[in-house]
Structure formats: structure tokens, C-alpha cells
């Protein structure tokens, strides 16, 4: 009986630790995505001062915002290069 109680208590503690760790990972993931979005938005605001686009759309395989896109106006590579440069500059400062 004592063993059974001890075992159940330990299992409950493990389940609680598991939930806490899952929540912490989830919170960290959301925070990272928010930081990434803030960096991308900041870069695009600066980038667009020079380029003067009316709209800059985002597309992905899982969520298509556009049904058709003309690759002539695809600035993805420029944006990725700019973001990488900004990241490398901030990493060197640390």
C-alpha cells in the first residue's frame, strides 16, 4: 500500500513536470516567433523605404496568401540576404 501511494505520487510529479516543460517550450517557441516577426517587419520597413513597394506579401507551402505570383517581382532572395546580413552584424556585436 505504501509502495502504491509512493508510486502514484511519483507518477503524478512526473506528469506535472512534463506539463511544465511542455508549457515552457511552447512559451519559448511563441517568443522566438514573435522576435523573428519583429525583426522581419523592421527589416522590411527599412528595405521598403528604398524600394517603395505598396505591398509585400508572404507565401508558404502551408498557408498561401497569394493564388498567383509573378516571379518578376519576387524579392525573397533580397529580403533573405538583407536579413542574414542584419543577423550577422548583430551577432558580431555580441
PDB file of C-alpha atoms in Angstrom:
ATOM      1  CA  UNK A   1       0.000   0.000   0.000  1.00  0.00           C
ATOM      2  CA  UNK A   2       2.830   2.404   0.871  1.00  0.00           C
ATOM      3  CA  UNK A   3       4.629   1.428  -2.310  1.00  0.00           C
ATOM      4  CA  UNK A   4       1.468   2.026  -4.344  1.00  0.00           C
ATOM      5  CA  UNK A   5       0.985   5.518  -2.837  1.00  0.00           C
ATOM      6  CA  UNK A   6       4.632   6.389  -3.350  1.00  0.00           C
ATOM      7  CA  UNK A   7       4.495   5.165  -6.931  1.00  0.00           C
ATOM      8  CA  UNK A   8       1.348   7.174  -7.713  1.00  0.00           C
ATOM      9  CA  UNK A   9       2.836  10.308  -6.153  1.00  0.00           C
ATOM     10  CA  UNK A  10       5.997   9.955  -8.223  1.00  0.00           C
ATOM     11  CA  UNK A  11       3.983   9.397 -11.397  1.00  0.00           C
ATOM     12  CA  UNK A  12       1.876  12.491 -10.683  1.00  0.00           C
ATOM     13  CA  UNK A  13       5.031  14.512 -10.088  1.00  0.00           C
ATOM     14  CA  UNK A  14       6.492  13.291 -13.369  1.00  0.00           C
ATOM     15  CA  UNK A  15       3.299  14.195 -15.244  1.00  0.00           C
ATOM     16  CA  UNK A  16       3.332  17.659 -13.695  1.00  0.00           C
ATOM     17  CA  UNK A  17       6.990  18.142 -14.643  1.00  0.00           C
ATOM     18  CA  UNK A  18       6.178  17.015 -18.167  1.00  0.00           C
ATOM     19  CA  UNK A  19       3.317  19.543 -18.445  1.00  0.00           C
ATOM     20  CA  UNK A  20       5.530  22.312 -17.075  1.00  0.00           C
ATOM     21  CA  UNK A  21       8.295  21.546 -19.552  1.00  0.00           C
ATOM     22  CA  UNK A  22       5.855  21.385 -22.473  1.00  0.00           C
ATOM     23  CA  UNK A  23       4.403  24.746 -21.456  1.00  0.00           C
ATOM     24  CA  UNK A  24       7.874  26.288 -21.150  1.00  0.00           C
ATOM     25  CA  UNK A  25       8.829  25.002 -24.609  1.00  0.00           C
ATOM     26  CA  UNK A  26       5.604  26.347 -26.057  1.00  0.00           C
ATOM     27  CA  UNK A  27       6.144  29.776 -24.490  1.00  0.00           C
ATOM     28  CA  UNK A  28       9.733  29.868 -25.780  1.00  0.00           C
ATOM     29  CA  UNK A  29       8.562  28.932 -29.273  1.00  0.00           C
ATOM     30  CA  UNK A  30       5.958  31.689 -29.352  1.00  0.00           C
ATOM     31  CA  UNK A  31       8.514  34.192 -28.058  1.00  0.00           C
ATOM     32  CA  UNK A  32      11.026  33.191 -30.751  1.00  0.00           C
ATOM     33  CA  UNK A  33       8.399  33.529 -33.500  1.00  0.00           C
ATOM     34  CA  UNK A  34       7.367  36.959 -32.201  1.00  0.00           C
ATOM     35  CA  UNK A  35      11.013  38.105 -32.131  1.00  0.00           C
ATOM     36  CA  UNK A  36      11.548  36.796 -35.658  1.00  0.00           C
ATOM     37  CA  UNK A  37       8.433  38.566 -36.941  1.00  0.00           C
ATOM     38  CA  UNK A  38       9.528  41.817 -35.278  1.00  0.00           C
ATOM     39  CA  UNK A  39      12.956  41.566 -36.934  1.00  0.00           C
ATOM     40  CA  UNK A  40      11.455  40.801 -40.343  1.00  0.00           C
ATOM     41  CA  UNK A  41       8.936  43.662 -40.028  1.00  0.00           C
ATOM     42  CA  UNK A  42      11.695  46.065 -39.022  1.00  0.00           C
ATOM     43  CA  UNK A  43      13.901  44.987 -41.895  1.00  0.00           C
ATOM     44  CA  UNK A  44      11.056  45.257 -44.408  1.00  0.00           C
ATOM     45  CA  UNK A  45      10.183  48.777 -43.216  1.00  0.00           C
ATOM     46  CA  UNK A  46      13.785  49.876 -43.835  1.00  0.00           C
ATOM     47  CA  UNK A  47      14.029  47.886 -47.065  1.00  0.00           C
ATOM     48  CA  UNK A  48      10.827  49.389 -48.412  1.00  0.00           C
ATOM     49  CA  UNK A  49      11.993  52.970 -47.827  1.00  0.00           C
ATOM     50  CA  UNK A  50      14.378  52.425 -50.741  1.00  0.00           C
ATOM     51  CA  UNK A  51      12.150  50.222 -52.908  1.00  0.00           C
ATOM     52  CA  UNK A  52       8.765  51.887 -52.419  1.00  0.00           C
ATOM     53  CA  UNK A  53       6.543  48.827 -52.768  1.00  0.00           C
ATOM     54  CA  UNK A  54       2.856  49.221 -51.988  1.00  0.00           C
ATOM     55  CA  UNK A  55       2.588  45.636 -50.768  1.00  0.00           C
ATOM     56  CA  UNK A  56       4.985  42.882 -49.769  1.00  0.00           C
ATOM     57  CA  UNK A  57       3.263  39.520 -49.434  1.00  0.00           C
ATOM     58  CA  UNK A  58       4.364  36.403 -47.638  1.00  0.00           C
ATOM     59  CA  UNK A  59       3.756  32.938 -49.034  1.00  0.00           C
ATOM     60  CA  UNK A  60       4.484  29.489 -47.699  1.00  0.00           C
ATOM     61  CA  UNK A  61       3.670  25.923 -48.589  1.00  0.00           C
ATOM     62  CA  UNK A  62       1.258  25.555 -45.699  1.00  0.00           C
ATOM     63  CA  UNK A  63      -0.579  28.885 -45.988  1.00  0.00           C
ATOM     64  CA  UNK A  64      -0.797  30.531 -49.386  1.00  0.00           C
ATOM     65  CA  UNK A  65      -1.679  34.191 -49.168  1.00  0.00           C
ATOM     66  CA  UNK A  66      -1.447  34.562 -52.949  1.00  0.00           C
ATOM     67  CA  UNK A  67      -3.050  32.372 -55.564  1.00  0.00           C
ATOM     68  CA  UNK A  68      -0.817  33.680 -58.325  1.00  0.00           C
ATOM     69  CA  UNK A  69       2.553  35.372 -58.225  1.00  0.00           C
ATOM     70  CA  UNK A  70       4.699  36.819 -60.961  1.00  0.00           C
ATOM     71  CA  UNK A  71       8.300  35.842 -60.257  1.00  0.00           C
ATOM     72  CA  UNK A  72       9.435  39.103 -61.865  1.00  0.00           C
ATOM     73  CA  UNK A  73       8.583  40.900 -58.635  1.00  0.00           C
ATOM     74  CA  UNK A  74       9.833  38.203 -56.278  1.00  0.00           C
ATOM     75  CA  UNK A  75      12.099  39.917 -53.729  1.00  0.00           C
ATOM     76  CA  UNK A  76      12.550  36.878 -51.486  1.00  0.00           C
ATOM     77  CA  UNK A  77      16.270  36.492 -52.182  1.00  0.00           C
ATOM     78  CA  UNK A  78      16.938  40.181 -51.498  1.00  0.00           C
ATOM     79  CA  UNK A  79      14.986  40.013 -48.248  1.00  0.00           C
ATOM     80  CA  UNK A  80      16.754  36.834 -47.095  1.00  0.00           C
ATOM     81  CA  UNK A  81      20.157  38.330 -47.934  1.00  0.00           C
ATOM     82  CA  UNK A  82      19.294  41.512 -46.041  1.00  0.00           C
ATOM     83  CA  UNK A  83      18.020  39.611 -43.018  1.00  0.00           C
ATOM     84  CA  UNK A  84      21.139  37.422 -42.986  1.00  0.00           C
ATOM     85  CA  UNK A  85      23.366  40.500 -43.196  1.00  0.00           C
ATOM     86  CA  UNK A  86      21.468  42.174 -40.337  1.00  0.00           C
ATOM     87  CA  UNK A  87      21.692  38.986 -38.265  1.00  0.00           C
ATOM     88  CA  UNK A  88      25.419  38.592 -38.919  1.00  0.00           C
ATOM     89  CA  UNK A  89      26.021  42.234 -37.973  1.00  0.00           C
ATOM     90  CA  UNK A  90      24.096  41.811 -34.701  1.00  0.00           C
ATOM     91  CA  UNK A  91      25.875  38.508 -33.948  1.00  0.00           C
ATOM     92  CA  UNK A  92      29.284  40.157 -34.395  1.00  0.00           C
ATOM     93  CA  UNK A  93      28.347  42.908 -31.932  1.00  0.00           C
ATOM     94  CA  UNK A  94      27.623  40.354 -29.193  1.00  0.00           C
TER      95      UNK A  94
END
